[in-house]
mmCIF file of C-alpha atoms in Angstrom:
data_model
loop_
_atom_site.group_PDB
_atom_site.id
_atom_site.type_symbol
_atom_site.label_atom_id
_atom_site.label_comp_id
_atom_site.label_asym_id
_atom_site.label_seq_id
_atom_site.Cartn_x
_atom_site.Cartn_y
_atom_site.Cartn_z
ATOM 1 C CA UNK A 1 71.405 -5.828 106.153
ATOM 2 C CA UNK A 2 71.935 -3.214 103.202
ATOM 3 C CA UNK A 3 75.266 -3.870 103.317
ATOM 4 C CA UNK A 4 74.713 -8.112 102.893
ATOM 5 C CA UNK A 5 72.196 -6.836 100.020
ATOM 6 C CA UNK A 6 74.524 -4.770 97.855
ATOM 7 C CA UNK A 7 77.423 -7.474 98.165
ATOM 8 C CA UNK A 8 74.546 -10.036 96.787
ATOM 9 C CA UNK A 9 72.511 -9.937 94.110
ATOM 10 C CA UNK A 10 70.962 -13.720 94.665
ATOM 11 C CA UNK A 11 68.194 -12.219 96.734
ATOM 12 C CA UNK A 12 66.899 -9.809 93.833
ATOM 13 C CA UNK A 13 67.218 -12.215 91.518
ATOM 14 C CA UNK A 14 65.067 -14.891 93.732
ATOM 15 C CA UNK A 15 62.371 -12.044 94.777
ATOM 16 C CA UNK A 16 61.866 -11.348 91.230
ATOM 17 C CA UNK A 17 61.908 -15.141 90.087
ATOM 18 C CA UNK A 18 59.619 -15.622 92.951
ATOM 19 C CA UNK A 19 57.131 -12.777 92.577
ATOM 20 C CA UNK A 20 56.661 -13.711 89.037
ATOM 21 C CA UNK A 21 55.778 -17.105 89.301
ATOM 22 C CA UNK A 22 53.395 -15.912 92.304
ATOM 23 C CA UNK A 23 51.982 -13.473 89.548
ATOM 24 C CA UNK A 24 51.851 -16.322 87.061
ATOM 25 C CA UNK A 25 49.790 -18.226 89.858
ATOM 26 C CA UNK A 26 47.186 -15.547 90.990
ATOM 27 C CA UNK A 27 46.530 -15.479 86.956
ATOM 28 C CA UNK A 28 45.995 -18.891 86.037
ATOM 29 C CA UNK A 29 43.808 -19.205 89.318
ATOM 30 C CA UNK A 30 41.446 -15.790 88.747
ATOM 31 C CA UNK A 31 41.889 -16.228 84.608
ATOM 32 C CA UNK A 32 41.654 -12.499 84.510
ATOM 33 C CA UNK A 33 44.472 -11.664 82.051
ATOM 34 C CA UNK A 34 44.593 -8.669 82.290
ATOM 35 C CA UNK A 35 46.533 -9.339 85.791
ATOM 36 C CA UNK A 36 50.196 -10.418 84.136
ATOM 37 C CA UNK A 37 52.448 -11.457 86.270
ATOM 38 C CA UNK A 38 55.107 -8.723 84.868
ATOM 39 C CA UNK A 39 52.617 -6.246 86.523
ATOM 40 C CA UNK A 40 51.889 -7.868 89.318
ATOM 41 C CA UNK A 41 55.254 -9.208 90.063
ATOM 42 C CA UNK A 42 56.494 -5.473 89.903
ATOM 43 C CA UNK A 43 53.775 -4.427 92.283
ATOM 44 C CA UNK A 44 54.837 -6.980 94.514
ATOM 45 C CA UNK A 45 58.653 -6.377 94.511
ATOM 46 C CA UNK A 46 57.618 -2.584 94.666
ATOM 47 C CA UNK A 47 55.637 -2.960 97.925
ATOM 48 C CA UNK A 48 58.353 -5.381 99.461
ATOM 49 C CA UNK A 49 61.216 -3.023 98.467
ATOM 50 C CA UNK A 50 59.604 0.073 100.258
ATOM 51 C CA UNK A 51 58.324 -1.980 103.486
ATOM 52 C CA UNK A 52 62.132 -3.065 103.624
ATOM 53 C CA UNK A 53 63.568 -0.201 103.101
ATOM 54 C CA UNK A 54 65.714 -1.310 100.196
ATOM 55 C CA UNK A 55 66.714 1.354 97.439
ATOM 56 C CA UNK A 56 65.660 0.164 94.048
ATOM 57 C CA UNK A 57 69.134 1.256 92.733
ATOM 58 C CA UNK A 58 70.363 -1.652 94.851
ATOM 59 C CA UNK A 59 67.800 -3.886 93.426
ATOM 60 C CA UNK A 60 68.354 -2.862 90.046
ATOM 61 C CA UNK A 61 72.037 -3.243 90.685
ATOM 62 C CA UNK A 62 71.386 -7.215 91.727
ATOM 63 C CA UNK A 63 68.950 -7.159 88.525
ATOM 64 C CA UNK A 64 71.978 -6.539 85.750
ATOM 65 C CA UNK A 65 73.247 -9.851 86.087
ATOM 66 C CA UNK A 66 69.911 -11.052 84.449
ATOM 67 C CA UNK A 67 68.736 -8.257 82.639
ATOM 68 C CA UNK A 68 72.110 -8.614 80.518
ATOM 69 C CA UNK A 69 70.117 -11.515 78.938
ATOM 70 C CA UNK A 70 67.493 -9.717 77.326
ATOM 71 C CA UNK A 71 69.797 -8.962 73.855
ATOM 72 C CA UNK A 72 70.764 -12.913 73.519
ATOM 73 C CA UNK A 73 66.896 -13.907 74.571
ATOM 74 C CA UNK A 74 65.957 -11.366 71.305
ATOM 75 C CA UNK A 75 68.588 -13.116 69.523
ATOM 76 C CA UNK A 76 67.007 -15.954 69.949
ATOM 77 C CA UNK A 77 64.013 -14.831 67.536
ATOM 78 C CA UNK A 78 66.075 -16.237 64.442
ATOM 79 C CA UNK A 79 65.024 -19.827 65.076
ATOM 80 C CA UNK A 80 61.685 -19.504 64.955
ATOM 81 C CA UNK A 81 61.909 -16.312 62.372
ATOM 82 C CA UNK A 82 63.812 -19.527 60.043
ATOM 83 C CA UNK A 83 61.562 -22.083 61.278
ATOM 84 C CA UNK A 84 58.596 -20.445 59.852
ATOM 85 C CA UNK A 85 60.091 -18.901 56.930
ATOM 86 C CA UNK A 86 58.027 -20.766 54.222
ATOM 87 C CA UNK A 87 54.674 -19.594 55.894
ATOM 88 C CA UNK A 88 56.054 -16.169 56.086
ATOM 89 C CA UNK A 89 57.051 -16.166 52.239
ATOM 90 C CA UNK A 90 53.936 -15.473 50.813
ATOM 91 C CA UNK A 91 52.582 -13.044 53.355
ATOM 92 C CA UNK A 92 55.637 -10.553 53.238
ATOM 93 C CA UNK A 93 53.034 -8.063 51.625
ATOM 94 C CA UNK A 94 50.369 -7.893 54.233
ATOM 95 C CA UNK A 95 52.886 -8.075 56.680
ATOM 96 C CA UNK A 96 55.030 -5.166 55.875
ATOM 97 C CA UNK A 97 52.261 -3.323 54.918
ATOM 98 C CA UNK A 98 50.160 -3.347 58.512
ATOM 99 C CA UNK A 99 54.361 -2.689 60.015
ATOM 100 C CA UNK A 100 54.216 0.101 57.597
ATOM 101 C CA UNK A 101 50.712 1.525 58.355
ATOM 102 C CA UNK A 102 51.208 1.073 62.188
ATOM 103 C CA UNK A 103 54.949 2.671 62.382
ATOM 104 C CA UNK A 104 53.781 5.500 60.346
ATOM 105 C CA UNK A 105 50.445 6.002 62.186
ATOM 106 C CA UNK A 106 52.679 5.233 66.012
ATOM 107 C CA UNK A 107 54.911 8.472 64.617
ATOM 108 C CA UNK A 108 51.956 10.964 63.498
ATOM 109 C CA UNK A 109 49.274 10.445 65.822
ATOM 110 C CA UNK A 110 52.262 10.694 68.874
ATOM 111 C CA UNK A 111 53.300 14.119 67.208
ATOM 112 C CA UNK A 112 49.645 15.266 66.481
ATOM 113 C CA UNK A 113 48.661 14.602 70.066
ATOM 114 C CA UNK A 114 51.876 16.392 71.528
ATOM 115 C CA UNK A 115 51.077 19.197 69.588
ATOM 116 C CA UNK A 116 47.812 20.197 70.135
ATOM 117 C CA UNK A 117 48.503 18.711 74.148
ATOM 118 C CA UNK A 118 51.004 21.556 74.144
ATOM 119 C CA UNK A 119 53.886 19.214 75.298
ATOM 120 C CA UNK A 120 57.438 20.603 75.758
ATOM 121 C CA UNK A 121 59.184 19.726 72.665
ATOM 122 C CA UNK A 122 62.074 17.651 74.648
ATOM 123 C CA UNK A 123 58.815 15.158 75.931
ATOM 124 C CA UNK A 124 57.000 15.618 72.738
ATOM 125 C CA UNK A 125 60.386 14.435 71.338
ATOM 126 C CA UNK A 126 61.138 11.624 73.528
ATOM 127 C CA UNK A 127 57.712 10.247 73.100
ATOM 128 C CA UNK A 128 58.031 10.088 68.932
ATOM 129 C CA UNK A 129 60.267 6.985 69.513
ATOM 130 C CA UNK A 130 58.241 5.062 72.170
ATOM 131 C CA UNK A 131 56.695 2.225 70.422
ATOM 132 C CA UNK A 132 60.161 0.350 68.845
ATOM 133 C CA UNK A 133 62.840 -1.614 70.842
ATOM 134 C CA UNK A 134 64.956 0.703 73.816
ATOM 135 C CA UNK A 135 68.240 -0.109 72.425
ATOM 136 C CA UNK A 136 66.798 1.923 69.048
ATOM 137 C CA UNK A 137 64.459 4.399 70.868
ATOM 138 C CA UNK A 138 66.730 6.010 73.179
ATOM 139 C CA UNK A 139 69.958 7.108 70.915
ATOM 140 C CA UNK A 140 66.834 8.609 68.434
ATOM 141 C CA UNK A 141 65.500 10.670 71.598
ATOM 142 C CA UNK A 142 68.700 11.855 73.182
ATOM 143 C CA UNK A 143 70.090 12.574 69.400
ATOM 144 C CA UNK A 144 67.141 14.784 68.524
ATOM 145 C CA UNK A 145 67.214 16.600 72.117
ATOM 146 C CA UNK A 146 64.095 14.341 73.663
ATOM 147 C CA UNK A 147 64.105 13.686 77.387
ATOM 148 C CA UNK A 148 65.615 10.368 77.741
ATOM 149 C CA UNK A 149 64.280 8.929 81.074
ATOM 150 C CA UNK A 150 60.785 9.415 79.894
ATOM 151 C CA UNK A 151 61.286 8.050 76.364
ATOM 152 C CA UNK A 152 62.667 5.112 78.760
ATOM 153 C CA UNK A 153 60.104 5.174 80.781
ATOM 154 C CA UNK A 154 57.453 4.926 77.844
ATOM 155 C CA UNK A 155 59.134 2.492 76.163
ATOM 156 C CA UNK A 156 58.488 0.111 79.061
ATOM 157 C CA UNK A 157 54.881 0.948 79.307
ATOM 158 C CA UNK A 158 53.952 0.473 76.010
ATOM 159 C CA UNK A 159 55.831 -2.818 75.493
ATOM 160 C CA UNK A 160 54.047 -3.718 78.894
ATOM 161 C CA UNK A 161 50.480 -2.526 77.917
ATOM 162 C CA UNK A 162 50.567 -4.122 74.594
ATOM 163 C CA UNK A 163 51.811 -7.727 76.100
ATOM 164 C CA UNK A 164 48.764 -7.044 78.516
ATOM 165 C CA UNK A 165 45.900 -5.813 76.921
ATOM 166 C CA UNK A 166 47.134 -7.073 73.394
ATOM 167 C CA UNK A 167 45.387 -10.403 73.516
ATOM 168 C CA UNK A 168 41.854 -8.037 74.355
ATOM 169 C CA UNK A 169 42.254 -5.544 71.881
ATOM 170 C CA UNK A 170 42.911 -8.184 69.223
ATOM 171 C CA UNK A 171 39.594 -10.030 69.798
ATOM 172 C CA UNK A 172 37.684 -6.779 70.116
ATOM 173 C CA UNK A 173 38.812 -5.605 66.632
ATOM 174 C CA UNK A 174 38.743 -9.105 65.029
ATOM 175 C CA UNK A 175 42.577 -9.526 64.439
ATOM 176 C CA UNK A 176 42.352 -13.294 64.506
ATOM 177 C CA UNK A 177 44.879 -14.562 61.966
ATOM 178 C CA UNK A 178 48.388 -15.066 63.830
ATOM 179 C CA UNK A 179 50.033 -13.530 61.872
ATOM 180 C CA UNK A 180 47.954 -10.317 62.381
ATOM 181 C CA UNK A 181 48.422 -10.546 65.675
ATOM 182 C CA UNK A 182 52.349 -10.992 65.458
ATOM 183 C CA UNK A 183 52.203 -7.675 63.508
ATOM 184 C CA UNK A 184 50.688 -5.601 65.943
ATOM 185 C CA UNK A 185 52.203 -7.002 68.689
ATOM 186 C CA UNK A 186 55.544 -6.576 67.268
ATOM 187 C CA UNK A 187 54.510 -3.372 65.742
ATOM 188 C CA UNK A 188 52.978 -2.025 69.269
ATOM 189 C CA UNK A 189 55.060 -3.343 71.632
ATOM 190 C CA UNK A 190 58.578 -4.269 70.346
ATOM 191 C CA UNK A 191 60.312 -7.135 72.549
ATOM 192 C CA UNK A 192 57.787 -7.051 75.607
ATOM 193 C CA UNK A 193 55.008 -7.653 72.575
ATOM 194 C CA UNK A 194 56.897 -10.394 71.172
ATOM 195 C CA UNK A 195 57.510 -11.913 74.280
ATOM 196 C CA UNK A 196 53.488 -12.629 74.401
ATOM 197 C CA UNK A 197 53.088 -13.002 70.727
ATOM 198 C CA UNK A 198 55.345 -15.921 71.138
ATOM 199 C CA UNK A 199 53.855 -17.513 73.907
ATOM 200 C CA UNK A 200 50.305 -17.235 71.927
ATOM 201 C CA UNK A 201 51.569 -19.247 68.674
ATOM 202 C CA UNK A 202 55.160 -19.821 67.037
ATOM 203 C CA UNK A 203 54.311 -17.937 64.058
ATOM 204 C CA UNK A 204 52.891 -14.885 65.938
ATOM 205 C CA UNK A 205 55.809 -14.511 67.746
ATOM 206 C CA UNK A 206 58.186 -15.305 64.413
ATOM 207 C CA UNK A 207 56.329 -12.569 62.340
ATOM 208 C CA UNK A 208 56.255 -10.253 66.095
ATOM 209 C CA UNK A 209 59.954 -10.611 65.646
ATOM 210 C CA UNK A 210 60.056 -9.440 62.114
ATOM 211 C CA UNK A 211 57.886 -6.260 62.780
ATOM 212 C CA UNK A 212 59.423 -5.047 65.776
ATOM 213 C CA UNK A 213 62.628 -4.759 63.237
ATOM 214 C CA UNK A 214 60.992 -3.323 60.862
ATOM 215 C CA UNK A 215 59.218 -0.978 63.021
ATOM 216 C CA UNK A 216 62.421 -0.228 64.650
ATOM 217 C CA UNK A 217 64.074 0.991 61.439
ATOM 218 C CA UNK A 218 61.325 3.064 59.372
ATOM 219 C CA UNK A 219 60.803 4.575 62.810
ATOM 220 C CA UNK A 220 64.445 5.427 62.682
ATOM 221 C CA UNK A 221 63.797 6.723 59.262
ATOM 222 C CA UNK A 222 60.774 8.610 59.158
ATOM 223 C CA UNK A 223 61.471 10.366 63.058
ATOM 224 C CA UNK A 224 63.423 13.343 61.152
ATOM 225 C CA UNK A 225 60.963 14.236 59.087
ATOM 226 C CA UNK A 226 58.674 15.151 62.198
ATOM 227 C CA UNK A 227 61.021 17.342 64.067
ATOM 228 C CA UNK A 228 60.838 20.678 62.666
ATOM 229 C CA UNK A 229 57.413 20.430 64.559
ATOM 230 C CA UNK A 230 59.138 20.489 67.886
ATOM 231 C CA UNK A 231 62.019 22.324 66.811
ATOM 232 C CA UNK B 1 76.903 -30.804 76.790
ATOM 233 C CA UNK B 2 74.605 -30.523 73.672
ATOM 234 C CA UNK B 3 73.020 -27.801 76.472
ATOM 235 C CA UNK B 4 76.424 -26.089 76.496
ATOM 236 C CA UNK B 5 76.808 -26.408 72.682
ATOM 237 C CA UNK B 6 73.893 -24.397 72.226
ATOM 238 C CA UNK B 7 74.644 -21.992 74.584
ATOM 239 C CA UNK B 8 77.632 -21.115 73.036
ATOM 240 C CA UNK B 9 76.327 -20.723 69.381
ATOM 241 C CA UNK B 10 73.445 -18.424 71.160
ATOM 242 C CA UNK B 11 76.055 -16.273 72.729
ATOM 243 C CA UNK B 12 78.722 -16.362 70.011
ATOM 244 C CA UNK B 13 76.147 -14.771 67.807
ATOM 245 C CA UNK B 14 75.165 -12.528 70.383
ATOM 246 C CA UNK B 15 78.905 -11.424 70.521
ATOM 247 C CA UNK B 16 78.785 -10.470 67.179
ATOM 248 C CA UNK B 17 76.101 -8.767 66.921
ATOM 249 C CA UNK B 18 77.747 -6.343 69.761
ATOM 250 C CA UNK B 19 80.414 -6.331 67.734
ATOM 251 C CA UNK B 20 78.364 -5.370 64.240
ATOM 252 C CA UNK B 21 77.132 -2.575 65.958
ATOM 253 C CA UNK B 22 79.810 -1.186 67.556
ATOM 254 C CA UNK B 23 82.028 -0.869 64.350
ATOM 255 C CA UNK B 24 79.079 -0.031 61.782
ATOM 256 C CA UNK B 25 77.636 3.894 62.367
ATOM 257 C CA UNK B 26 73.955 2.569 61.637
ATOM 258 C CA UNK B 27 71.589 3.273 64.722
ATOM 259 C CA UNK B 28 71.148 -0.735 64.876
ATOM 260 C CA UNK B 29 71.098 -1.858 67.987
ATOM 261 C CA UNK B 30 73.194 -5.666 68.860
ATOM 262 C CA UNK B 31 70.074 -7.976 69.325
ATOM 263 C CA UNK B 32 68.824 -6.906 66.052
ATOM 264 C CA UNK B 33 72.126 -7.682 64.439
ATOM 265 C CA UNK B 34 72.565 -10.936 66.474
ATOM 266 C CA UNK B 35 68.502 -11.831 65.265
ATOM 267 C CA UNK B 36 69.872 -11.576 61.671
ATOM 268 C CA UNK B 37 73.259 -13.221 61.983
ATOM 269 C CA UNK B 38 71.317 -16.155 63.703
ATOM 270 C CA UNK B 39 68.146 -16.144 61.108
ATOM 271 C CA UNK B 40 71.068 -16.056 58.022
ATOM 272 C CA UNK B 41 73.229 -18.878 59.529
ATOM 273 C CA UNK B 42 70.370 -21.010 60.112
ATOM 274 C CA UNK B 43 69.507 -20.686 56.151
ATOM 275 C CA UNK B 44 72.824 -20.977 55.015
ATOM 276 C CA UNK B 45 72.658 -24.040 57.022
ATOM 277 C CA UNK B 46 75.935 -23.021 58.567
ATOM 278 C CA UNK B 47 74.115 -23.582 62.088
ATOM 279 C CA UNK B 48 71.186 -26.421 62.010
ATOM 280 C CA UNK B 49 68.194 -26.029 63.772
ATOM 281 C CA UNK B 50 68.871 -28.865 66.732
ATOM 282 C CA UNK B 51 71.764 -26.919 67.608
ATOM 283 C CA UNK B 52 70.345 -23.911 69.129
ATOM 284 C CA UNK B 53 66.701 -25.016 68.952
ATOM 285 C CA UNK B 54 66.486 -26.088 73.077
ATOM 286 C CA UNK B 55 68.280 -23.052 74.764
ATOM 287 C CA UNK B 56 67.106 -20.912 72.115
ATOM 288 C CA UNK B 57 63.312 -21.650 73.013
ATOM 289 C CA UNK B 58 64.162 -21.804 77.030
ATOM 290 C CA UNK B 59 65.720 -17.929 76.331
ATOM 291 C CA UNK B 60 62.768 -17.166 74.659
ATOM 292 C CA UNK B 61 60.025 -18.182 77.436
ATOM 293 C CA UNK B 62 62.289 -16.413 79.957
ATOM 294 C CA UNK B 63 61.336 -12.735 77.862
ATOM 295 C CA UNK B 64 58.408 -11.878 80.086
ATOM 296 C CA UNK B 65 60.294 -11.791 83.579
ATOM 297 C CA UNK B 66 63.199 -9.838 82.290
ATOM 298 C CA UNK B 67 60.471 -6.819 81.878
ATOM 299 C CA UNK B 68 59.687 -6.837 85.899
ATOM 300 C CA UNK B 69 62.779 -5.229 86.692
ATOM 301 C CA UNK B 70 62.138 -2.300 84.321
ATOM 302 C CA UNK B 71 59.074 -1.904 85.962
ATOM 303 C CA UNK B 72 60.095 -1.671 89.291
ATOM 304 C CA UNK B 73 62.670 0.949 87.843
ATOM 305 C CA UNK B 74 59.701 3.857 87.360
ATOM 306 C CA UNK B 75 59.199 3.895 90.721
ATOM 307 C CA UNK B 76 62.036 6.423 90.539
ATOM 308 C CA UNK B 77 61.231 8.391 87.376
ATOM 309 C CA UNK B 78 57.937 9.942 89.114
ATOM 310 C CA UNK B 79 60.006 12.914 90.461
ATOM 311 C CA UNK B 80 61.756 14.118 86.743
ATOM 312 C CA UNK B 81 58.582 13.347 85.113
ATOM 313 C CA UNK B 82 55.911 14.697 87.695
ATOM 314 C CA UNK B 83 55.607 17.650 84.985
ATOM 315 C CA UNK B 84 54.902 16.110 82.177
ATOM 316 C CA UNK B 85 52.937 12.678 83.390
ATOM 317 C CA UNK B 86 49.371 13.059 82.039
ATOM 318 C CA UNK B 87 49.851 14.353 78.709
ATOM 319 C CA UNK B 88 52.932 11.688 78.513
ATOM 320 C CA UNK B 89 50.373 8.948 79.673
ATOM 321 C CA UNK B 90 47.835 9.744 77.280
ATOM 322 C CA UNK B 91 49.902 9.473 74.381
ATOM 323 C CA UNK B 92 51.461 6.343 75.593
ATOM 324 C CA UNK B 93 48.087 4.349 76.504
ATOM 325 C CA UNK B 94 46.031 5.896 73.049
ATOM 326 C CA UNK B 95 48.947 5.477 70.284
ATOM 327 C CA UNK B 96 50.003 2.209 71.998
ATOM 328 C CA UNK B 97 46.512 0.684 71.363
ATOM 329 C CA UNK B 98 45.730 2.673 68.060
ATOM 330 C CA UNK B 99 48.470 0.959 66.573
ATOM 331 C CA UNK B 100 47.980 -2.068 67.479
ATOM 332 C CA UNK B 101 44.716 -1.900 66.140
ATOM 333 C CA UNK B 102 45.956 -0.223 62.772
ATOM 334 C CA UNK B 103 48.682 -2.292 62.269
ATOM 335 C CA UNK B 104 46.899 -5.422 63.083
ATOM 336 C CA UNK B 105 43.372 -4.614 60.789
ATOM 337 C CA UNK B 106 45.726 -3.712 58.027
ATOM 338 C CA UNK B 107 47.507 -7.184 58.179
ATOM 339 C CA UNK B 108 44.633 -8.556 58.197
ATOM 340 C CA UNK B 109 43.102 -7.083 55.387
ATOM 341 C CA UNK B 110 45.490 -7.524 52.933
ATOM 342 C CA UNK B 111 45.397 -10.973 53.695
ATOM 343 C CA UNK B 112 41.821 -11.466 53.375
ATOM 344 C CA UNK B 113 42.719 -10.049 49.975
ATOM 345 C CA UNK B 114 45.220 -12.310 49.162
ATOM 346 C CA UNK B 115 43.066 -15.530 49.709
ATOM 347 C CA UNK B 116 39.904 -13.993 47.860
ATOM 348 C CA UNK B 117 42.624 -13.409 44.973
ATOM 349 C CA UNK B 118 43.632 -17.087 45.092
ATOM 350 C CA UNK B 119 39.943 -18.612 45.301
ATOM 351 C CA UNK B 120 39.316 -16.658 42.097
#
């Protein structure tokens, strides 16, 4: 059996297809949203990975041959980042100010919290980078001496928490306009984020684009400044 | 094969983007370089929108399920992170929603501001 598994990688592929759209179902049916289907699709290839005895390495290993998608699917973000250009035009302002105020805030309240938490510095370290895109967070981590399988780790959850609870914090605060929304998605929860802004509204997910780049880069840029603190 | 067409142009800029940042030293990773390659074509009207408009939204709807796997994969980071998991998980959950909030009310804001200005 393991050995059929490792040769094939159809069967991860169709448990995970499958256990989404299962996830997607027991959403739309309880309309609780906080019950995505990237949660509970996880849960339920979790649970039938351990009853099966199947190594996730193996599963993970039948999972590169979509996951290898995910840079072309973010590619993708230029048509509707051109398509909505000329309603983007005259917000540029208000938009890279809330990237500006969020990155910044993401960077010193992460520190602040590490330091009076007591973290080690190589997990206070890995978590500075934690709210922008993995292919940018983990070089900044490893460069700067952070432990790289947690900065990994919270990468994930925070793109997946903020594509979860995003749509509820948004309507608590009163972030209605959509392109308020795409700015703290994108700003929050880099691709995972954007993958909901877009599904919300074109435009959210066009400006969630734009701000997980932005993000991605002043994060880059303003990271330094922070690590004497955990130095 | 207007399908195939656009799957090409998709993955053609994808290409270069890999490319871009291989050979530049900037910490930028490929999909942002792709994104901006694409975005730039598309307004030099070097590529039109029909041409990548189909596979390009299909690619973009398929985002959410590309996360599971990820997911599944901290099912094996308990052990090296056992040590550090509350503290870690605090920061994670508070900044995650903090900034969404501040990044979000700020937008907002200065947008509100905007349209007052231009009522005026």
């Amino acid at each position: 059996m393991t050995e059929f598994l490792s040769e094939n990688a159809l069967w991860a592929l169709t448990l995970t297809v499958a256990a989404y759209q299962l996830g997607a179902w027991v959403q739309k049916k309880t309309r609780i949203a906080a019950l995505s289907p990237i949660l509970t699709g996880a849960a339920l290839v979790i649970v039938l990975l351990i009853v099966l005895k199947v190594p996730n390495a193996q599963y993970q290993a039948g999972m590169t041959h979509l996951s290898f998608l995910l840079t072309p699917c973010t590619v993708c973000f230029g048509i509707p980042l051109y398509k909505q250009l000329d309603r983007l035009k005259g917000n540029l302002t208000a938009i890279f100010a809330g990237v500006f105020a969020g990155a910044a805030a993401s960077i010193f309240l992460i520190a602040g919290m590490c330091f009076f938490l007591r973290t080690e510095n190589a997990v206070s370290i890995a978590l500075l980078p934690k709210s922008i895109t993995t292919a940018m967070a983990l070089p900044l981590s490893e460069k700067a001496g952070g432990l790289v399988p947690l900065t990994a780790a919270a990468v994930i959850l925070s793109g997946i928490l903020g594509n979860v609870a995003g749509e509820g914090i948004a309507k608590a605060s009163k972030i209605c306009h959509p392109i308020a929304k795409g700015v703290a998605f994108g700003t929050a929860s880099h691709v995972a984020g954007t993958a909901k802004a877009a599904e919300l509204d074109e435009l959210t997910g066009a400006v969630s684009s734009l701000s997980l780049v932005v993000a991605g880069i002043l994060t880059a840029v303003l990271m330094p400044f922070l690590l004497p603190l955990f130095a | 094969m207007k399908y195939l067409t656009q799957l090409l142009i998709i993955f053609a800029f994808t290409f270069l983007g890999e490319a871009l940042s291989a050979l530049l030293p900037l910490p930028i990773p490929a999909s942002i370089y792709g994104l901006v390659l694409l975005f730039l074509a598309l307004k030099l009207k070097l590529v039109r929108t029909q041409q990548v408009e189909d596979v390009g939204s299909f690619f973009i709807s398929l985002l959410p399920i590309l996360f599971v796997a990820p997911m599944v994969d901290l099912m094996d980071c308990w052990e090296t992170l056992r040590s550090a998991l509350l503290p870690s998980l605090a920061v994670i959950v508070v900044s995650t929603v903090f900034v969404f909030y501040i990044s979000g009310r700020v937008t907002e804001l200065v947008l509100r501001k905007q349209e007052e200005k231009h009522h005026d």
